[in-house]
């Protein structure tokens, strides 16, 4: 007589995902393969993600890739290997895309707010200070700023409001009269003729009036035709409405002479 091998046929009636093991003649035991669980007759694939998120970080997604196998991927807004995920602060790089004069605040995942700092105005992405500061930030108006600084003219650094008509930097650099006015000591008067106090006049406001009084004391005449604003029948406004906390800047094509 020979012992009957219970595993010889059809894996001994065990699951295809199980190992049939001979025990005593005619008997066998069914043991589920690695990565599977069950009684051996029925073996079910183990999903490690169902227990403790598969060992992944709580801010990671566990994805089953095979029997008792999984990968961990950090959720959006976090970085790491999936086992450990760290929150990515949007504000930690480049101030979150906010203006250098703004405060960046992380609000929620992938979200942040930008708020202009005190003494600045804007939407947080672009923040502007007073018009004296703003002169220096634009190449169109920086030469005017340097002339004011050289003569210690700080009128427009005050609370305002002011309206400023600034000759384009190229004009101030190329007009030979500037050197003569400086030598004669009258450059301060010329500069103040480009400033208007007690009003922040936008382009639309200027179209409705015919003259304004400068800080120098003389009138500036305003005419409007064919969608162009012209001062003293000579200087055209070429850039308008650079608004600061204490006024507005307009760039003009020529120097105004009192």
CSV table of C-alpha atoms in Angstrom, one decimal:
chain,number,residue,atom,x,y,z
A,1,UNK,CA,0.0,0.0,0.0
A,2,UNK,CA,1.1,3.6,-0.7
A,3,UNK,CA,0.1,6.8,1.1
A,4,UNK,CA,-2.4,8.9,-0.7
A,5,UNK,CA,-1.0,12.4,-1.6
A,6,UNK,CA,-4.0,14.7,-0.8
A,7,UNK,CA,-2.2,17.6,-2.7
A,8,UNK,CA,-1.6,15.6,-5.9
A,9,UNK,CA,-4.8,16.7,-7.6
A,10,UNK,CA,-6.2,20.2,-8.0
A,11,UNK,CA,-3.8,21.6,-5.4
A,12,UNK,CA,-5.7,19.5,-2.9
A,13,UNK,CA,-8.7,21.6,-3.2
A,14,UNK,CA,-6.8,24.6,-1.8
A,15,UNK,CA,-7.0,28.1,-3.3
A,16,UNK,CA,-4.8,28.9,-6.2
A,17,UNK,CA,-3.3,31.5,-3.9
A,18,UNK,CA,-2.5,28.9,-1.3
A,19,UNK,CA,0.1,26.2,-0.7
A,20,UNK,CA,-1.1,22.6,-0.2
A,21,UNK,CA,0.9,20.8,2.5
A,22,UNK,CA,0.7,17.1,3.1
A,23,UNK,CA,0.2,16.3,6.8
A,24,UNK,CA,-0.7,12.6,7.3
A,25,UNK,CA,-1.5,10.1,4.6
A,26,UNK,CA,-4.6,11.3,2.8
A,27,UNK,CA,-4.7,14.6,4.6
A,28,UNK,CA,-3.4,18.1,3.9
A,29,UNK,CA,-3.4,21.7,5.1
A,30,UNK,CA,-4.0,24.7,3.0
A,31,UNK,CA,-1.8,27.8,3.8
A,32,UNK,CA,-2.4,31.1,2.0
A,33,UNK,CA,0.6,32.5,0.1
A,34,UNK,CA,2.4,35.6,1.3
A,35,UNK,CA,0.3,38.7,0.7
A,36,UNK,CA,-3.0,36.8,1.1
A,37,UNK,CA,-5.2,36.0,4.0
A,38,UNK,CA,-7.9,33.3,4.6
A,39,UNK,CA,-8.4,29.7,5.5
A,40,UNK,CA,-6.5,28.3,2.6
A,41,UNK,CA,-9.5,27.2,0.8
A,42,UNK,CA,-10.4,30.9,0.1
A,43,UNK,CA,-7.5,33.4,0.1
A,44,UNK,CA,-8.0,37.1,-0.3
A,45,UNK,CA,-5.4,39.6,-1.3
A,46,UNK,CA,-4.3,41.7,1.7
A,47,UNK,CA,-4.7,45.5,1.1
A,48,UNK,CA,-2.2,47.1,3.5
A,49,UNK,CA,-3.8,50.6,3.0
A,50,UNK,CA,-6.8,49.4,5.0
A,51,UNK,CA,-4.8,49.4,8.3
A,52,UNK,CA,-3.1,52.5,9.6
A,53,UNK,CA,-3.1,54.0,6.1
A,54,UNK,CA,-0.5,51.4,5.0
A,55,UNK,CA,2.1,53.0,7.2
A,56,UNK,CA,2.0,56.2,5.1
A,57,UNK,CA,1.9,59.7,6.6
A,58,UNK,CA,-1.6,61.0,7.5
A,59,UNK,CA,-1.0,63.6,4.8
A,60,UNK,CA,-0.2,61.0,2.2
A,61,UNK,CA,-2.3,58.8,-0.1
A,62,UNK,CA,-1.8,55.0,0.2
A,63,UNK,CA,-2.2,53.1,-3.1
A,64,UNK,CA,-2.2,49.3,-3.3
A,65,UNK,CA,0.2,48.0,-5.9
A,66,UNK,CA,0.0,44.2,-5.2
A,67,UNK,CA,-0.7,41.7,-2.5
A,68,UNK,CA,0.2,43.4,0.8
A,69,UNK,CA,2.2,46.0,-1.2
A,70,UNK,CA,1.5,49.7,-1.5
A,71,UNK,CA,3.2,53.0,-2.3
A,72,UNK,CA,2.8,56.3,-0.3
A,73,UNK,CA,2.5,59.7,-2.1
A,74,UNK,CA,2.3,63.0,-0.2
A,75,UNK,CA,-0.9,64.9,-0.8
A,76,UNK,CA,-0.9,68.2,-2.8
A,77,UNK,CA,0.6,70.9,-0.6
A,78,UNK,CA,3.0,68.5,1.1
A,79,UNK,CA,6.4,67.2,0.2
A,80,UNK,CA,8.3,64.1,1.4
A,81,UNK,CA,8.7,60.4,0.7
A,82,UNK,CA,5.1,59.5,1.6
A,83,UNK,CA,6.1,58.0,4.9
A,84,UNK,CA,6.9,61.5,6.2
A,85,UNK,CA,5.1,64.5,4.6
A,86,UNK,CA,5.9,68.1,5.4
A,87,UNK,CA,3.6,71.0,4.7
A,88,UNK,CA,4.8,73.3,1.9
A,89,UNK,CA,4.4,77.0,2.9
A,90,UNK,CA,3.6,79.0,-0.2
A,91,UNK,CA,4.9,82.0,1.6
A,92,UNK,CA,8.3,80.5,2.2
A,93,UNK,CA,9.5,81.0,-1.4
A,94,UNK,CA,9.6,84.4,-3.1
A,95,UNK,CA,7.1,85.8,-0.5
A,96,UNK,CA,4.4,83.6,-2.1
A,97,UNK,CA,4.4,85.8,-5.2
A,98,UNK,CA,3.2,88.7,-3.2
A,99,UNK,CA,4.8,92.2,-3.5
A,100,UNK,CA,8.0,92.8,-1.6
A,101,UNK,CA,5.9,95.4,0.3
A,102,UNK,CA,3.2,92.9,1.2
A,103,UNK,CA,2.7,90.3,4.0
A,104,UNK,CA,2.0,86.8,2.8
A,105,UNK,CA,-0.2,84.6,4.9
A,106,UNK,CA,-0.8,80.9,4.3
A,107,UNK,CA,-4.5,80.3,4.7
A,108,UNK,CA,-5.1,76.7,3.6
A,109,UNK,CA,-3.6,74.1,1.3
A,110,UNK,CA,-2.3,75.7,-1.9
A,111,UNK,CA,-3.9,79.0,-0.8
A,112,UNK,CA,-2.4,82.2,0.6
A,113,UNK,CA,-3.3,85.9,0.9
A,114,UNK,CA,-1.2,88.9,0.1
A,115,UNK,CA,-1.8,92.1,2.1
A,116,UNK,CA,0.1,95.3,1.6
A,117,UNK,CA,2.1,96.4,4.6
A,118,UNK,CA,1.1,99.5,6.6
A,119,UNK,CA,1.7,102.8,4.6
A,120,UNK,CA,1.3,100.9,1.3
A,121,UNK,CA,-1.7,100.5,-0.9
A,122,UNK,CA,-2.6,97.9,-3.6
A,123,UNK,CA,-3.9,94.4,-4.1
A,124,UNK,CA,-1.0,92.7,-2.3
A,125,UNK,CA,0.6,91.6,-5.5
A,126,UNK,CA,1.5,95.2,-6.3
A,127,UNK,CA,1.9,97.6,-3.4
A,128,UNK,CA,2.7,101.3,-3.7
A,129,UNK,CA,4.1,103.7,-1.1
A,130,UNK,CA,3.9,107.5,-1.2
A,131,UNK,CA,4.6,109.2,-4.5
A,132,UNK,CA,8.1,110.3,-3.3
A,133,UNK,CA,9.0,106.6,-3.0
A,134,UNK,CA,7.3,105.6,-6.2
A,135,UNK,CA,9.3,108.1,-8.2
A,136,UNK,CA,12.4,106.1,-7.6
A,137,UNK,CA,10.9,102.8,-8.5
A,138,UNK,CA,10.2,103.7,-12.1
A,139,UNK,CA,12.9,104.5,-14.7
A,140,UNK,CA,10.5,107.0,-16.2
A,141,UNK,CA,10.5,109.2,-13.1
A,142,UNK,CA,13.7,108.3,-11.2
A,143,UNK,CA,15.6,111.3,-12.6
A,144,UNK,CA,13.0,113.7,-11.1
A,145,UNK,CA,13.5,112.0,-7.8
A,146,UNK,CA,17.3,112.5,-7.9
A,147,UNK,CA,16.8,116.2,-8.6
A,148,UNK,CA,14.5,116.5,-5.6
A,149,UNK,CA,16.9,114.7,-3.4
A,150,UNK,CA,19.8,116.9,-4.6
A,151,UNK,CA,17.9,120.0,-3.5
A,152,UNK,CA,16.5,118.4,-0.4
A,153,UNK,CA,12.9,119.0,-1.6
A,154,UNK,CA,10.7,116.7,0.5
A,155,UNK,CA,7.3,118.4,0.0
A,156,UNK,CA,5.6,115.4,-1.6
A,157,UNK,CA,6.8,113.0,1.2
A,158,UNK,CA,4.1,114.6,3.4
A,159,UNK,CA,0.5,113.3,3.9
A,160,UNK,CA,-0.8,115.2,0.8
A,161,UNK,CA,-2.7,114.6,-1.3
A,162,UNK,CA,-0.6,115.7,-4.2
A,163,UNK,CA,-0.7,115.6,-8.0
A,164,UNK,CA,2.7,115.4,-9.7
A,165,UNK,CA,3.5,116.1,-13.3
A,166,UNK,CA,6.9,114.5,-13.9
A,167,UNK,CA,8.9,115.1,-17.1
A,168,UNK,CA,10.2,111.8,-18.5
A,169,UNK,CA,13.7,110.8,-17.3
A,170,UNK,CA,15.0,111.1,-20.9
A,171,UNK,CA,13.7,114.7,-21.2
A,172,UNK,CA,15.4,115.7,-17.9
A,173,UNK,CA,18.6,114.2,-19.0
A,174,UNK,CA,18.7,115.8,-22.5
A,175,UNK,CA,17.2,119.3,-21.9
A,176,UNK,CA,20.2,121.7,-21.7
A,177,UNK,CA,18.2,124.2,-19.7
A,178,UNK,CA,18.4,121.9,-16.6
A,179,UNK,CA,22.1,122.6,-16.2
A,180,UNK,CA,21.5,126.3,-16.5
A,181,UNK,CA,18.7,126.3,-14.0
A,182,UNK,CA,20.7,124.4,-11.5
A,183,UNK,CA,23.7,126.8,-11.9
A,184,UNK,CA,21.4,129.8,-11.4
A,185,UNK,CA,19.8,128.2,-8.4
A,186,UNK,CA,16.3,128.2,-9.8
A,187,UNK,CA,15.9,124.5,-10.3
A,188,UNK,CA,13.9,124.1,-7.1
A,189,UNK,CA,11.3,126.6,-8.4
A,190,UNK,CA,11.1,124.7,-11.7
A,191,UNK,CA,10.5,121.4,-9.9
A,192,UNK,CA,7.8,122.8,-7.6
A,193,UNK,CA,6.0,124.1,-10.7
A,194,UNK,CA,5.3,120.4,-11.4
A,195,UNK,CA,3.6,119.8,-8.1
A,196,UNK,CA,0.0,120.4,-7.1
A,197,UNK,CA,-1.1,120.3,-3.5
A,198,UNK,CA,-4.3,119.4,-1.7
A,199,UNK,CA,-5.6,117.3,-4.6
A,200,UNK,CA,-5.0,113.8,-6.1
A,201,UNK,CA,-6.2,114.4,-9.6
A,202,UNK,CA,-6.6,111.4,-11.8
A,203,UNK,CA,-6.6,111.5,-15.6
A,204,UNK,CA,-10.5,111.7,-15.7
A,205,UNK,CA,-10.4,114.6,-13.2
A,206,UNK,CA,-7.9,116.6,-15.3
A,207,UNK,CA,-10.2,116.3,-18.4
A,208,UNK,CA,-12.9,118.3,-16.5
A,209,UNK,CA,-10.7,121.3,-15.4
A,210,UNK,CA,-8.8,124.0,-17.2
A,211,UNK,CA,-6.1,124.9,-14.7
A,212,UNK,CA,-4.5,124.0,-11.4
A,213,UNK,CA,-2.2,126.0,-9.1
A,214,UNK,CA,1.3,124.5,-8.5
A,215,UNK,CA,3.2,124.6,-5.3
A,216,UNK,CA,5.4,127.2,-7.0
A,217,UNK,CA,2.3,129.4,-7.0
A,218,UNK,CA,1.8,129.7,-10.8
A,219,UNK,CA,-1.1,128.2,-12.7
A,220,UNK,CA,-0.7,125.2,-15.0
A,221,UNK,CA,-3.1,125.3,-17.9
A,222,UNK,CA,-4.8,122.1,-19.0
A,223,UNK,CA,-6.4,121.3,-22.4
A,224,UNK,CA,-8.0,118.2,-23.5
A,225,UNK,CA,-8.5,117.2,-27.2
A,226,UNK,CA,-8.4,114.0,-29.2
A,227,UNK,CA,-8.1,111.9,-26.1
A,228,UNK,CA,-4.9,113.7,-25.1
A,229,UNK,CA,-4.2,115.9,-22.1
A,230,UNK,CA,-1.8,118.8,-22.7
A,231,UNK,CA,-0.3,121.1,-20.1
A,232,UNK,CA,0.5,124.7,-21.0
A,233,UNK,CA,-0.1,123.8,-24.7
A,234,UNK,CA,3.2,121.9,-24.8
A,235,UNK,CA,3.6,119.0,-22.5
A,236,UNK,CA,1.5,116.0,-23.2
A,237,UNK,CA,0.7,113.5,-20.5
A,238,UNK,CA,2.1,110.2,-21.7
A,239,UNK,CA,1.6,108.0,-18.7
A,240,UNK,CA,-1.2,108.5,-16.2
A,241,UNK,CA,-2.5,107.6,-12.8
A,242,UNK,CA,0.4,106.0,-10.9
A,243,UNK,CA,-1.4,106.2,-7.6
A,244,UNK,CA,0.5,106.3,-4.3
A,245,UNK,CA,-0.7,106.6,-0.7
A,246,UNK,CA,-0.5,110.4,-0.8
A,247,UNK,CA,-1.2,111.3,-4.4
A,248,UNK,CA,-0.9,110.5,-8.0
A,249,UNK,CA,1.9,110.7,-10.6
A,250,UNK,CA,1.5,111.6,-14.3
A,251,UNK,CA,4.5,111.5,-16.7
A,252,UNK,CA,4.7,114.3,-19.2
A,253,UNK,CA,6.7,114.8,-22.5
A,254,UNK,CA,8.3,118.1,-21.7
A,255,UNK,CA,9.5,120.3,-18.8
A,256,UNK,CA,7.0,122.9,-17.5
A,257,UNK,CA,8.5,126.3,-17.1
A,258,UNK,CA,6.9,128.8,-14.7
